[in-house]
Amino acid sequence: MQILDITSSIQSLESAHTSGVYPKRDLVIVEGEGASLWDEQGRRYIDCVGGQGAANLGHSHPAIVEAISQQARRLISCPEIFYNDVRAAYLAELTAATPGELNRAFLSNSGAEAIEAAIKFARVSTGRREIVAAMRGFHGRTMGALSATWNKKYRGPFMPLVPDFTHIPYNNIAALEAAVSDATAAVLLEPVQGEGGVRPADPAFLHAARELCDAHGALLIVDEIQTGFGRTGRLFASEHYDLQPDILALAKSIAGGLPMGATLLGPRVGELPRLVHGSTFGGNPLVAAAARATLRVLQEERLPERAARLGALAQERLARIDSPLIREVRGLGLMLGIELKIKVGPVLRALQERGVLALPAGATVLRLLPPLVIDEADLFYVIDTIEAILQEMV
Ligand SMILES: *Cc1c(COP(=O)(O)O)cnc(C)c1O
């Protein structure tokens, strides 16, 4: 009784004062470690939400806790009008870790901000306005990022958005050729569409985007906010495709779960005029320390390799599930999508009842984004549980 009172008092307190924009699950999460989360009653869940992509390292990774504890005692705030030791070291490490010649970075605080910066830099650098993005693409919810995002549900209430954005069907080279011209500032694409249903790009499509940008003097912006930092089995998904972005947008797992965004710039983005952009919190030493620790952990624990191995095992097992309710299994590394022939909501609720937290990607796709540190046994339990639930639902 008392426990239930605690549960309902937390939920009613939050419900009374939160904005109301989130559809809430009937669950209070109070603690996490690795790929485990606990509710306020001490019940454990296997986490395949992964902080919606922010928890590649697992929850409260000791290296992150240590890095931010130490840095918090030294310096938390330091705007970029000053130089800073931790930020300088991180910028060097990040630009060394990213593909190609992305030698500079603008630091911010979220994915949407990383995309806003990318759009502004593409416009200011090319002197052009048009941005070509993809149907089913998701790039965030601020007005510029939303203009690149495709889903009507997110865009509809906010029209008119920023002009001169067009959307072409993903993986359609002919449509891309028709859309890109000498007026195009940038082509903006995810290498694997996340929110749009876990859809990996055809290599030929991304290569065509690269060639069209070269031919027309446009910039290629790659959104690796969800695919970055080991998720797909390489540090960045662009490596799978041997793809060279001119601008690379990063966020989510960049700083071990702390809020951070980064917009990496290649040589074709010329020198940026002073004051064309900025951020109060961007590049703060606390989060830079967490981001340095994140790169170290990803390398030391070989997490991209782990994501590749576990992801291949998971895809193989998922593909073996013999259910008339499965339309297709897709993914890359530990970014997994199971397209169903039914709505995903009831499946998510049944999983939660059996101790598994997962995500949708649209109305019919079940998406798994487990921390890359997840135990093999936990991952197989998740797959067995999905199978059992689908059998019961037939
Ligand atoms: C989550 C996401 C964003 C937006 O990131 P926020 O931090 O929520 O603003 C942008 N692009 C992609 C591909 C994402 O997955």
Short mmCIF file of C-alpha atoms and ligand atoms in Angstrom, two decimals:
data_model
loop_
_atom_site.label_atom_id
_atom_site.label_comp_id
_atom_site.label_asym_id
_atom_site.label_seq_id
_atom_site.Cartn_x
_atom_site.Cartn_y
_atom_site.Cartn_z
CA MET A 1 0.00 0.00 0.00
CA GLN A 2 2.67 2.39 1.08
CA ILE A 3 4.73 1.61 -2.01
CA LEU A 4 1.77 2.24 -4.28
CA ASP A 5 1.24 5.58 -2.54
CA ILE A 6 4.82 6.55 -3.32
CA THR A 7 4.34 5.56 -6.96
CA SER A 8 1.13 7.50 -7.41
CA SER A 9 2.43 10.53 -5.55
CA ILE A 10 5.52 10.76 -7.80
CA GLN A 11 3.37 10.33 -10.90
CA SER A 12 0.69 12.80 -9.86
CA LEU A 13 3.29 15.38 -8.78
CA GLU A 14 5.07 15.15 -12.12
CA SER A 15 1.81 15.09 -14.08
CA ALA A 16 0.59 18.21 -12.31
CA HIS A 17 3.61 20.29 -13.27
CA THR A 18 5.15 18.89 -16.45
CA SER A 19 4.49 20.49 -19.83
CA GLY A 20 2.21 17.73 -21.05
CA VAL A 21 4.00 17.19 -24.37
CA TYR A 22 5.22 13.67 -23.51
CA PRO A 23 3.07 10.56 -23.66
CA LYS A 24 4.06 8.98 -20.32
CA ARG A 25 4.55 5.31 -19.55
CA ASP A 26 3.18 4.05 -16.26
CA LEU A 27 6.64 3.66 -14.73
CA VAL A 28 8.91 5.60 -12.38
CA ILE A 29 12.63 5.10 -13.03
CA VAL A 30 14.96 5.99 -10.18
CA GLU A 31 18.27 4.21 -10.77
CA GLY A 32 20.42 2.68 -13.47
CA GLU A 33 23.60 0.71 -13.99
CA GLY A 34 24.88 -0.65 -17.30
CA ALA A 35 21.86 -1.88 -19.26
CA SER A 36 19.67 -2.18 -16.14
CA LEU A 37 17.13 0.31 -14.83
CA TRP A 38 15.20 0.09 -11.57
CA ASP A 39 11.82 1.48 -10.65
CA GLU A 40 11.00 2.98 -7.24
CA GLN A 41 9.84 -0.44 -6.01
CA GLY A 42 13.22 -1.99 -6.76
CA ARG A 43 12.02 -3.86 -9.84
CA ARG A 44 14.71 -4.32 -12.50
CA TYR A 45 14.19 -3.69 -16.21
CA ILE A 46 16.46 -4.52 -19.13
CA ASP A 47 16.89 -1.23 -20.93
CA CYS A 48 16.53 -1.25 -24.70
CA VAL A 49 15.48 2.43 -24.74
CA GLY A 50 19.06 3.38 -23.95
CA GLY A 51 18.16 6.95 -23.01
CA GLN A 52 16.62 7.22 -26.50
CA GLY A 53 20.13 6.76 -27.85
CA ALA A 54 22.04 8.74 -25.21
CA ALA A 55 23.14 5.75 -23.13
CA ASN A 56 25.51 3.81 -25.42
CA LEU A 57 27.94 3.48 -22.49
CA GLY A 58 25.24 2.20 -20.14
CA HIS A 59 23.82 4.08 -17.17
CA SER A 60 26.11 5.89 -14.73
CA HIS A 61 29.28 4.42 -16.22
CA PRO A 62 31.97 4.70 -13.50
CA ALA A 63 34.37 6.50 -15.87
CA ILE A 64 31.75 9.19 -16.56
CA VAL A 65 30.87 9.55 -12.89
CA GLU A 66 34.57 9.94 -12.06
CA ALA A 67 35.24 12.40 -14.90
CA ILE A 68 32.38 14.74 -14.02
CA SER A 69 33.03 14.50 -10.27
CA GLN A 70 36.63 15.57 -10.75
CA GLN A 71 35.84 18.28 -13.28
CA ALA A 72 32.93 19.62 -11.21
CA ARG A 73 35.36 20.40 -8.40
CA ARG A 74 37.70 22.23 -10.81
CA LEU A 75 35.53 24.22 -13.24
CA ILE A 76 31.99 23.85 -14.59
CA SER A 77 31.28 27.02 -16.59
CA CYS A 78 33.60 28.55 -19.15
CA PRO A 79 32.10 30.16 -22.26
CA GLU A 80 34.00 29.83 -25.52
CA ILE A 81 35.19 33.44 -25.47
CA PHE A 82 37.95 31.94 -23.28
CA TYR A 83 40.24 29.03 -24.03
CA ASN A 84 39.97 25.98 -21.77
CA ASP A 85 42.29 23.01 -21.22
CA VAL A 86 39.63 20.26 -21.21
CA ARG A 87 37.78 21.67 -24.22
CA ALA A 88 40.99 22.03 -26.20
CA ALA A 89 41.94 18.42 -25.50
CA TYR A 90 38.47 17.20 -26.39
CA LEU A 91 38.31 19.11 -29.68
CA ALA A 92 41.61 17.52 -30.70
CA GLU A 93 40.42 14.03 -29.71
CA LEU A 94 36.98 14.37 -31.33
CA THR A 95 38.28 15.68 -34.64
CA ALA A 96 40.87 12.87 -34.69
CA ALA A 97 38.16 10.25 -34.06
CA THR A 98 35.72 11.44 -36.75
CA PRO A 99 36.00 10.34 -40.38
CA GLY A 100 37.93 12.27 -43.02
CA GLU A 101 39.09 15.83 -42.63
CA LEU A 102 36.61 17.13 -40.09
CA ASN A 103 39.17 19.22 -38.27
CA ARG A 104 36.97 21.80 -36.52
CA ALA A 105 33.86 21.53 -34.35
CA PHE A 106 31.14 23.79 -32.99
CA LEU A 107 30.00 22.50 -29.59
CA SER A 108 26.41 22.81 -28.35
CA ASN A 109 23.98 21.03 -26.06
CA SER A 110 21.64 18.77 -28.04
CA GLY A 111 20.94 17.12 -31.35
CA ALA A 112 18.59 19.81 -32.57
CA GLU A 113 21.25 22.43 -31.82
CA ALA A 114 23.88 20.44 -33.71
CA ILE A 115 21.52 20.44 -36.73
CA GLU A 116 20.63 24.14 -36.37
CA ALA A 117 24.33 24.94 -36.48
CA ALA A 118 24.82 22.64 -39.49
CA ILE A 119 22.03 24.38 -41.42
CA LYS A 120 23.28 27.87 -40.55
CA PHE A 121 26.89 27.03 -41.40
CA ALA A 122 25.85 25.43 -44.71
CA ARG A 123 23.90 28.56 -45.68
CA VAL A 124 26.54 31.03 -44.61
CA SER A 125 29.34 29.02 -46.18
CA THR A 126 27.68 28.47 -49.58
CA GLY A 127 25.66 31.68 -49.76
CA ARG A 128 22.76 29.45 -50.87
CA ARG A 129 19.47 28.64 -49.15
CA GLU A 130 18.12 25.27 -50.33
CA ILE A 131 18.43 22.18 -48.14
CA VAL A 132 17.52 18.74 -49.50
CA ALA A 133 16.50 16.22 -46.82
CA ALA A 134 14.73 12.85 -46.90
CA MET A 135 11.22 11.61 -46.33
CA ARG A 136 11.03 9.76 -42.99
CA GLY A 137 14.10 11.77 -41.90
CA PHE A 138 14.27 13.04 -38.33
CA HIS A 139 16.61 15.87 -37.37
CA GLY A 140 15.05 17.44 -34.29
CA ARG A 141 12.23 19.75 -33.24
CA THR A 142 13.50 23.33 -33.16
CA MET A 143 12.28 25.42 -36.10
CA GLY A 144 15.27 24.89 -38.40
CA ALA A 145 15.77 21.23 -37.50
CA LEU A 146 12.01 20.72 -37.76
CA SER A 147 12.08 22.14 -41.28
CA ALA A 148 14.40 19.25 -42.17
CA THR A 149 12.30 16.71 -40.25
CA TRP A 150 9.69 15.04 -42.41
CA ASN A 151 6.90 13.75 -40.16
CA LYS A 152 3.71 15.84 -40.49
CA LYS A 153 2.78 15.06 -36.90
CA TYR A 154 5.78 17.08 -35.71
CA ARG A 155 5.63 19.80 -38.41
CA GLY A 156 1.93 20.37 -38.91
CA PRO A 157 1.14 22.70 -36.00
CA PHE A 158 4.14 24.94 -36.68
CA MET A 159 3.79 25.98 -40.29
CA PRO A 160 5.17 28.00 -41.91
CA LEU A 161 8.63 26.60 -41.18
CA VAL A 162 11.95 27.79 -42.60
CA PRO A 163 11.57 28.06 -46.40
CA ASP A 164 13.58 26.23 -49.09
CA PHE A 165 13.66 22.74 -47.55
CA THR A 166 12.64 19.83 -49.78
CA HIS A 167 12.18 16.13 -48.96
CA ILE A 168 12.96 13.32 -51.37
CA PRO A 169 12.29 9.59 -50.89
CA TYR A 170 15.17 7.97 -48.97
CA ASN A 171 17.35 5.62 -51.03
CA ASN A 172 15.97 7.04 -54.27
CA ILE A 173 18.92 8.21 -56.38
CA ALA A 174 16.82 9.54 -59.26
CA ALA A 175 14.82 11.76 -56.90
CA LEU A 176 18.03 13.02 -55.32
CA GLU A 177 19.49 13.83 -58.75
CA ALA A 178 16.36 15.75 -59.62
CA ALA A 179 16.42 17.73 -56.35
CA VAL A 180 20.08 18.78 -56.13
CA SER A 181 21.12 21.79 -58.22
CA ASP A 182 23.53 24.71 -58.18
CA ALA A 183 21.11 26.39 -55.76
CA THR A 184 21.49 23.62 -53.16
CA ALA A 185 23.31 24.65 -50.00
CA ALA A 186 23.32 21.15 -48.52
CA VAL A 187 21.99 17.63 -48.63
CA LEU A 188 21.13 16.44 -45.12
CA LEU A 189 20.82 12.70 -44.45
CA GLU A 190 20.96 10.07 -41.69
CA PRO A 191 23.07 7.03 -42.67
CA VAL A 192 20.47 4.87 -40.91
CA GLN A 193 17.11 6.53 -40.39
CA GLY A 194 16.26 6.13 -36.71
CA GLU A 195 12.90 7.65 -35.76
CA GLY A 196 11.80 6.99 -39.35
CA GLY A 197 11.79 3.22 -38.78
CA VAL A 198 15.41 1.99 -38.49
CA ARG A 199 16.21 2.06 -42.20
CA PRO A 200 19.84 1.70 -43.29
CA ALA A 201 20.87 3.64 -46.40
CA ASP A 202 21.87 1.86 -49.59
CA PRO A 203 25.60 2.54 -50.05
CA ALA A 204 24.91 3.68 -53.62
CA PHE A 205 22.45 6.31 -52.37
CA LEU A 206 24.96 7.88 -49.97
CA HIS A 207 27.70 7.76 -52.61
CA ALA A 208 25.35 9.44 -55.09
CA ALA A 209 24.66 12.14 -52.49
CA ARG A 210 28.41 12.69 -52.09
CA GLU A 211 28.95 12.92 -55.87
CA LEU A 212 25.98 15.22 -56.46
CA CYS A 213 27.18 17.57 -53.72
CA ASP A 214 30.65 17.62 -55.30
CA ALA A 215 29.22 18.24 -58.78
CA HIS A 216 26.99 21.13 -57.64
CA GLY A 217 29.18 22.75 -54.99
CA ALA A 218 26.74 21.76 -52.23
CA LEU A 219 27.70 20.47 -48.78
CA LEU A 220 26.88 17.00 -47.49
CA ILE A 221 25.57 17.12 -43.92
CA VAL A 222 25.47 13.71 -42.25
CA ASP A 223 23.28 13.39 -39.15
CA GLU A 224 24.92 10.77 -36.92
CA ILE A 225 23.18 11.95 -33.78
CA GLN A 226 21.65 8.50 -33.28
CA THR A 227 24.09 6.33 -35.27
CA GLY A 228 27.27 7.77 -33.75
CA PHE A 229 29.53 6.60 -30.94
CA GLY A 230 29.57 2.89 -31.65
CA ARG A 231 25.85 2.26 -32.06
CA THR A 232 26.05 0.69 -35.53
CA GLY A 233 29.19 -1.38 -34.97
CA ARG A 234 31.70 1.29 -36.01
CA LEU A 235 32.51 4.46 -34.11
CA PHE A 236 30.52 6.31 -36.81
CA ALA A 237 28.13 4.77 -39.34
CA SER A 238 29.81 6.83 -42.09
CA GLU A 239 32.74 4.39 -41.77
CA HIS A 240 30.54 1.49 -42.95
CA TYR A 241 29.86 3.46 -46.11
CA ASP A 242 33.31 5.01 -46.56
CA LEU A 243 31.44 8.30 -46.56
CA GLN A 244 33.09 11.72 -46.17
CA PRO A 245 30.72 14.30 -44.73
CA ASP A 246 31.40 18.02 -45.13
CA ILE A 247 29.45 18.59 -41.92
CA LEU A 248 28.78 15.91 -39.29
CA ALA A 249 26.12 16.38 -36.59
CA LEU A 250 26.59 14.50 -33.32
CA ALA A 251 24.80 14.41 -29.95
CA LYS A 252 22.95 11.75 -27.92
CA SER A 253 25.71 9.41 -26.65
CA ILE A 254 28.51 11.93 -27.21
CA ALA A 255 29.05 12.65 -23.50
CA GLY A 256 28.09 9.46 -21.70
CA GLY A 257 24.50 10.60 -21.18
CA LEU A 258 25.10 14.27 -20.44
CA PRO A 259 23.61 16.87 -22.79
CA MET A 260 25.97 17.84 -25.60
CA GLY A 261 25.92 18.37 -29.35
CA ALA A 262 28.72 18.83 -31.87
CA THR A 263 28.79 20.05 -35.45
CA LEU A 264 32.02 18.94 -37.17
CA LEU A 265 33.30 20.93 -40.12
CA GLY A 266 35.36 19.81 -43.11
CA PRO A 267 37.60 21.90 -45.37
CA ARG A 268 34.78 22.76 -47.80
CA VAL A 269 33.11 24.73 -45.05
CA GLY A 270 35.32 27.78 -45.29
CA GLU A 271 36.22 30.05 -42.44
CA LEU A 272 33.10 31.09 -40.53
CA PRO A 273 32.54 34.80 -39.85
CA ARG A 274 32.86 35.79 -36.20
CA LEU A 275 29.59 35.89 -34.24
CA VAL A 276 27.45 34.08 -36.85
CA HIS A 277 26.56 31.55 -34.17
CA GLY A 278 27.16 30.82 -30.51
CA SER A 279 25.98 29.06 -27.36
CA THR A 280 26.28 29.96 -23.67
CA PHE A 281 26.71 26.39 -22.45
CA GLY A 282 28.39 25.04 -25.60
CA GLY A 283 31.78 23.47 -24.94
CA ASN A 284 31.52 23.78 -21.17
CA PRO A 285 34.34 21.97 -19.34
CA LEU A 286 32.04 19.70 -17.30
CA VAL A 287 30.49 18.11 -20.36
CA ALA A 288 33.77 18.20 -22.28
CA ALA A 289 35.29 16.08 -19.50
CA ALA A 290 32.43 13.59 -19.85
CA ALA A 291 32.88 13.54 -23.63
CA ARG A 292 36.61 12.86 -23.30
CA ALA A 293 35.86 9.95 -20.96
CA THR A 294 33.25 8.68 -23.43
CA LEU A 295 35.75 8.45 -26.30
CA ARG A 296 38.20 6.68 -23.97
CA VAL A 297 35.63 4.13 -22.77
CA LEU A 298 34.39 3.41 -26.29
CA GLN A 299 37.95 2.60 -27.30
CA GLU A 300 39.12 0.78 -24.15
CA GLU A 301 36.01 -1.41 -23.89
CA ARG A 302 35.92 -1.88 -27.66
CA LEU A 303 32.24 -1.02 -27.66
CA PRO A 304 31.83 -0.52 -31.43
CA GLU A 305 33.18 -4.05 -31.97
CA ARG A 306 30.84 -5.31 -29.26
CA ALA A 307 27.88 -3.60 -30.96
CA ALA A 308 28.84 -5.22 -34.27
CA ARG A 309 29.09 -8.71 -32.74
CA LEU A 310 25.98 -8.55 -30.54
CA GLY A 311 24.03 -6.76 -33.26
CA ALA A 312 24.78 -9.50 -35.79
CA LEU A 313 23.77 -12.18 -33.27
CA ALA A 314 20.57 -10.33 -32.42
CA GLN A 315 19.60 -9.77 -36.06
CA GLU A 316 20.17 -13.43 -36.81
CA ARG A 317 18.00 -14.52 -33.85
CA LEU A 318 15.29 -11.99 -34.63
CA ALA A 319 15.21 -13.12 -38.25
CA ARG A 320 14.67 -16.70 -37.06
CA ILE A 321 11.49 -15.81 -35.15
CA ASP A 322 8.73 -17.50 -37.06
CA SER A 323 5.80 -15.11 -36.61
CA PRO A 324 3.14 -13.98 -39.08
CA LEU A 325 3.19 -10.63 -37.24
CA ILE A 326 6.75 -9.75 -38.39
CA ARG A 327 7.10 -7.95 -41.70
CA GLU A 328 10.86 -7.32 -41.65
CA VAL A 329 13.91 -7.20 -39.37
CA ARG A 330 16.33 -4.33 -40.08
CA GLY A 331 19.30 -2.69 -38.48
CA LEU A 332 23.01 -2.09 -38.23
CA GLY A 333 24.97 -3.07 -35.13
CA LEU A 334 22.86 -2.58 -32.02
CA MET A 335 20.42 -0.28 -33.80
CA LEU A 336 17.63 -2.77 -34.37
CA GLY A 337 14.16 -2.46 -35.89
CA ILE A 338 11.44 -5.08 -36.13
CA GLU A 339 8.67 -3.97 -38.47
CA LEU A 340 5.40 -5.53 -37.41
CA LYS A 341 2.09 -6.01 -39.19
CA ILE A 342 0.36 -4.72 -36.05
CA LYS A 343 0.62 -1.54 -33.95
CA VAL A 344 3.68 -1.57 -31.72
CA GLY A 345 2.05 -0.02 -28.61
CA PRO A 346 0.59 -3.24 -27.12
CA VAL A 347 3.88 -5.06 -27.75
CA LEU A 348 5.80 -2.34 -25.87
CA ARG A 349 3.40 -2.58 -22.93
CA ALA A 350 3.65 -6.38 -22.82
CA LEU A 351 7.45 -6.11 -22.87
CA GLN A 352 7.39 -3.65 -19.97
CA GLU A 353 5.24 -6.06 -17.94
CA ARG A 354 7.98 -8.66 -18.44
CA GLY A 355 10.81 -6.36 -17.50
CA VAL A 356 11.94 -5.09 -20.91
CA LEU A 357 11.87 -1.43 -21.98
CA ALA A 358 11.94 -0.72 -25.72
CA LEU A 359 11.05 2.04 -28.19
CA PRO A 360 8.78 2.52 -31.18
CA ALA A 361 10.00 4.00 -34.48
CA GLY A 362 6.72 4.99 -36.06
CA ALA A 363 3.44 3.14 -35.50
CA THR A 364 4.53 -0.38 -36.42
CA VAL A 365 8.29 -0.62 -35.82
CA LEU A 366 9.70 -1.97 -32.56
CA ARG A 367 13.10 -0.33 -32.01
CA LEU A 368 15.85 -1.60 -29.72
CA LEU A 369 18.68 0.75 -28.68
CA PRO A 370 20.29 -1.15 -25.79
CA PRO A 371 23.42 0.23 -24.15
CA LEU A 372 26.37 -1.32 -26.00
CA VAL A 373 27.53 -2.86 -22.69
CA ILE A 374 24.41 -5.05 -22.47
CA ASP A 375 25.04 -8.68 -21.38
CA GLU A 376 24.53 -11.25 -24.07
CA ALA A 377 22.14 -13.12 -21.73
CA ASP A 378 20.01 -10.00 -21.25
CA LEU A 379 19.89 -9.35 -24.99
CA PHE A 380 18.80 -12.93 -25.67
CA TYR A 381 16.16 -12.65 -22.93
CA VAL A 382 14.81 -9.59 -24.73
CA ILE A 383 14.59 -11.46 -28.04
CA ASP A 384 12.99 -14.54 -26.42
CA THR A 385 10.46 -12.27 -24.72
CA ILE A 386 9.61 -10.52 -28.00
CA GLU A 387 9.11 -13.94 -29.58
CA ALA A 388 6.88 -15.17 -26.73
CA ILE A 389 4.73 -12.02 -26.83
CA LEU A 390 4.28 -12.20 -30.61
CA GLN A 391 3.30 -15.90 -30.37
CA GLU A 392 0.66 -15.03 -27.77
CA MET A 393 -0.69 -12.22 -29.94
CA VAL A 394 -1.28 -14.29 -33.07
C1 LIG B 1 17.42 12.46 -31.55
C2 LIG B 1 17.81 12.93 -32.90
C3 LIG B 1 17.90 14.30 -33.19
C4 LIG B 1 17.51 15.38 -32.20
O1 LIG B 1 18.26 15.33 -31.02
P1 LIG B 1 17.72 16.09 -29.71
O2 LIG B 1 18.89 16.01 -28.77
O3 LIG B 1 16.52 15.35 -29.23
O4 LIG B 1 17.42 17.49 -30.10
C5 LIG B 1 18.33 14.67 -34.45
N1 LIG B 1 18.67 13.74 -35.38
C6 LIG B 1 18.59 12.42 -35.13
C7 LIG B 1 19.00 11.45 -36.18
C8 LIG B 1 18.15 11.97 -33.88
O5 LIG B 1 18.04 10.66 -33.66
#
